[in-house]
Tab-separated table of C-alpha atoms in Angstrom:
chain	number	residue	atom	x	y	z
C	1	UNK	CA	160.738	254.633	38.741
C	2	UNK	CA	156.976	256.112	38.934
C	3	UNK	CA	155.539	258.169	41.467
C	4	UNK	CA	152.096	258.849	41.364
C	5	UNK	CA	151.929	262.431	43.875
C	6	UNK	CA	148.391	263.735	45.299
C	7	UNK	CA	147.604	267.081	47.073
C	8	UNK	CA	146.190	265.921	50.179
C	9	UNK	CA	144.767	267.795	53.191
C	10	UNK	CA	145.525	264.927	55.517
C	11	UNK	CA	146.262	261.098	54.657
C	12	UNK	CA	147.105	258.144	57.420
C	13	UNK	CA	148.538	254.655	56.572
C	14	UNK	CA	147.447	251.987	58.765
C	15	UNK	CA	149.144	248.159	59.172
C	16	UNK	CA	146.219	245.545	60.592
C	17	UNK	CA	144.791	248.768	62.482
C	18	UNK	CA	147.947	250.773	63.902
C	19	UNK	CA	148.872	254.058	62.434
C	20	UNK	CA	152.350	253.343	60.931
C	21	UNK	CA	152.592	256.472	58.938
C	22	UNK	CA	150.667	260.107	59.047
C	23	UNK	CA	150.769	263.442	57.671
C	24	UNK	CA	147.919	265.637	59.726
C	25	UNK	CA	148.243	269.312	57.734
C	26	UNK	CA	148.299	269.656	53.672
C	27	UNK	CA	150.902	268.290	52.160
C	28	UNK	CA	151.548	265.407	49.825
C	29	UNK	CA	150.804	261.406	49.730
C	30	UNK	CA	153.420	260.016	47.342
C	31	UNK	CA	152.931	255.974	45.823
C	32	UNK	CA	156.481	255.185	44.380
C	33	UNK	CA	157.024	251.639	42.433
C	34	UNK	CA	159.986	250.869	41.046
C	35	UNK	CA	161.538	248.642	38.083
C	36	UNK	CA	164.380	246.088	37.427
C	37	UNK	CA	166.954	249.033	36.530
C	38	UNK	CA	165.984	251.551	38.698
C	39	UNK	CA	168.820	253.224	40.641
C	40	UNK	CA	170.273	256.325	42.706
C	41	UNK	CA	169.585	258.510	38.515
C	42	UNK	CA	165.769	257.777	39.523
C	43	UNK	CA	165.182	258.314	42.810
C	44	UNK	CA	166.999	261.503	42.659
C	45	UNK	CA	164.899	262.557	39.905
C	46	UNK	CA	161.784	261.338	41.818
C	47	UNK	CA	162.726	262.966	44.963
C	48	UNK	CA	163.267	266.341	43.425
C	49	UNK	CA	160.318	266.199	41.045
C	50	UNK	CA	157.870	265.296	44.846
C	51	UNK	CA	160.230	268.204	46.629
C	52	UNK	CA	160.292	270.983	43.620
C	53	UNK	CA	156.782	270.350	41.651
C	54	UNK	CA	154.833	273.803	42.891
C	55	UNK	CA	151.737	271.585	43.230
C	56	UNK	CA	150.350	273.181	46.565
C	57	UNK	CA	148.128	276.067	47.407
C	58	UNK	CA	149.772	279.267	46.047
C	59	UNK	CA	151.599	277.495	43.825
C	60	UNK	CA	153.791	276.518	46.104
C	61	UNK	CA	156.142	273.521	46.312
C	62	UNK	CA	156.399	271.376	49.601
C	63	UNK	CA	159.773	272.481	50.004
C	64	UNK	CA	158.419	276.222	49.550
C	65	UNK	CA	155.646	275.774	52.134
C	66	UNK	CA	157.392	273.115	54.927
C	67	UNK	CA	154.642	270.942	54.083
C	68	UNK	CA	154.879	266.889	54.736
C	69	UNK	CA	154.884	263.927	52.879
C	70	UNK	CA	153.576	260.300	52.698
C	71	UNK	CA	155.606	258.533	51.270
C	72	UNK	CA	153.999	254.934	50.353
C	73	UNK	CA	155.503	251.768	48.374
C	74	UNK	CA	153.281	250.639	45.358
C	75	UNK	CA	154.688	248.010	43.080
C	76	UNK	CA	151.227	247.955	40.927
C	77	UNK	CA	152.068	251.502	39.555
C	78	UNK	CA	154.219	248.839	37.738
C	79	UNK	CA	150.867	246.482	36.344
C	80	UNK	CA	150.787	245.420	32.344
C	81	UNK	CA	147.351	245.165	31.790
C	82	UNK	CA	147.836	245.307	27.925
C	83	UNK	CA	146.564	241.467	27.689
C	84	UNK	CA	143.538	239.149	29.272
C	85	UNK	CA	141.958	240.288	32.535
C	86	UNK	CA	144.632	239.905	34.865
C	87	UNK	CA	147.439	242.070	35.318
C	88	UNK	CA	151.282	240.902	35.545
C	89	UNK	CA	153.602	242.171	37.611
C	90	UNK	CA	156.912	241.419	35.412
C	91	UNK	CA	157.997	245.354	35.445
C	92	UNK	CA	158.104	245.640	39.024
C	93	UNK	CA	161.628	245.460	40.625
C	94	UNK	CA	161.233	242.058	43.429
C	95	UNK	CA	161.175	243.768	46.863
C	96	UNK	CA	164.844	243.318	48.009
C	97	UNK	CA	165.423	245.400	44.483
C	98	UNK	CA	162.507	247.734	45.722
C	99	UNK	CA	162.834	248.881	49.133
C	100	UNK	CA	166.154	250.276	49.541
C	101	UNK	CA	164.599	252.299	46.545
C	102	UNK	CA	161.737	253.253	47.824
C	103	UNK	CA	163.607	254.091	50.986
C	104	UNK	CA	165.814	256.322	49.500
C	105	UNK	CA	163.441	258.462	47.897
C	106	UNK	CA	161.780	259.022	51.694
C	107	UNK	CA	165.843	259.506	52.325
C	108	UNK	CA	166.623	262.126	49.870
C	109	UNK	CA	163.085	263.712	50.752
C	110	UNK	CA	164.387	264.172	54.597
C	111	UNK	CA	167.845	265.193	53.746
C	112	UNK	CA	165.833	268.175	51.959
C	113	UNK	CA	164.690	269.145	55.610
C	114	UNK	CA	161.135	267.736	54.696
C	115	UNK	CA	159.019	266.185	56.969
C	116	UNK	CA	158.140	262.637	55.882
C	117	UNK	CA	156.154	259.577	57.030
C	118	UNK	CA	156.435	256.321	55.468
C	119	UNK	CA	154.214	253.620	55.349
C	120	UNK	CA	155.407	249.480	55.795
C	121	UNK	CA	157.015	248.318	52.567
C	122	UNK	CA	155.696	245.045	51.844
C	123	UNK	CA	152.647	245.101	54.489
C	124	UNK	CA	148.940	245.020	53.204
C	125	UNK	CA	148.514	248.567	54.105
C	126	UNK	CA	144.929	250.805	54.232
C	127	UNK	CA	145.504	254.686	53.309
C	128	UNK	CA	143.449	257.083	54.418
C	129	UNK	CA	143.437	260.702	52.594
C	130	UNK	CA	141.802	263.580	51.972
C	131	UNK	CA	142.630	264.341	48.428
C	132	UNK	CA	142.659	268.116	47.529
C	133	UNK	CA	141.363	269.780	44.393
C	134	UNK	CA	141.822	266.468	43.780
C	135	UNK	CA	145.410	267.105	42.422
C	136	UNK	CA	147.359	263.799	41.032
C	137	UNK	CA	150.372	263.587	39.216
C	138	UNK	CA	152.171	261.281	37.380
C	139	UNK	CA	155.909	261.162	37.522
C	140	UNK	CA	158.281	258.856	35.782
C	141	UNK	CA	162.269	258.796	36.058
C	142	UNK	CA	163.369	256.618	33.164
């Protein structure tokens, strides 16, 4: 499982124009993709590294500060783009292997007493953020 985390002052994910997912104060805008043999290991690893990292102002963690999270499917964090000019998608777990994944890290994140928004797994989705510092992370849970 990857998770690719930025420090955001606000971020919005919209479905064919409609809000379906929206943090409005600083927090964090998380893209998780997950593989073929990804299971409960990863996303609790995942979850923890999004709730723990002290990645906010302060040096904070969200979990320190009460800050939100976006919390947004991304199966391309998954691309091999090692050959030719377009990229395969073979490492990426097939969406009914996916989204209960996916789901469960935004799961685990709540059961924390975190505040988090989701977008639409599988929808062609538009993200609006405000990235701050800009801050991006890279998190994998082999």
């Amino acid at each position: 499982m990857r998770a690719v985390i930025q420090r955001v002052s606000r971020a919005a994910v919209r479905v064919d124009g409609e809000v379906v997912g929206e943090i409005a104060r600083p927090g964090l805008m998380v893209l998780v993709g997950a593989t073929h043999d990804d299971g409960p290991k990863q996303v609790a690893t995942v979850a923890r590294k999004i709730a723990d990292l002290r990645l906010l102002e302060g040096e904070l963690s969200v979990s320190d500060a009460g800050a939100p999270v976006l919390v947004v499917s991304q199966f391309t964090l998954y691309a091999d783009t090692r050959k030719g000019r377009r990229p395969t998608w073979n490492r990426a777990a097939p969406g009914e292997v996916a989204e209960p994944l996916v789901e469960a890290v935004a799961e685990d994140l709540r059961g924390r007493g975190l505040e988090v928004a989701t977008g639409r797994f599988g929808a062609h989705m538009a993200i609006d953020m405000e990235a701050d510092g800009p801050v991006t992370i890279l998190v994998e849970a082999e």
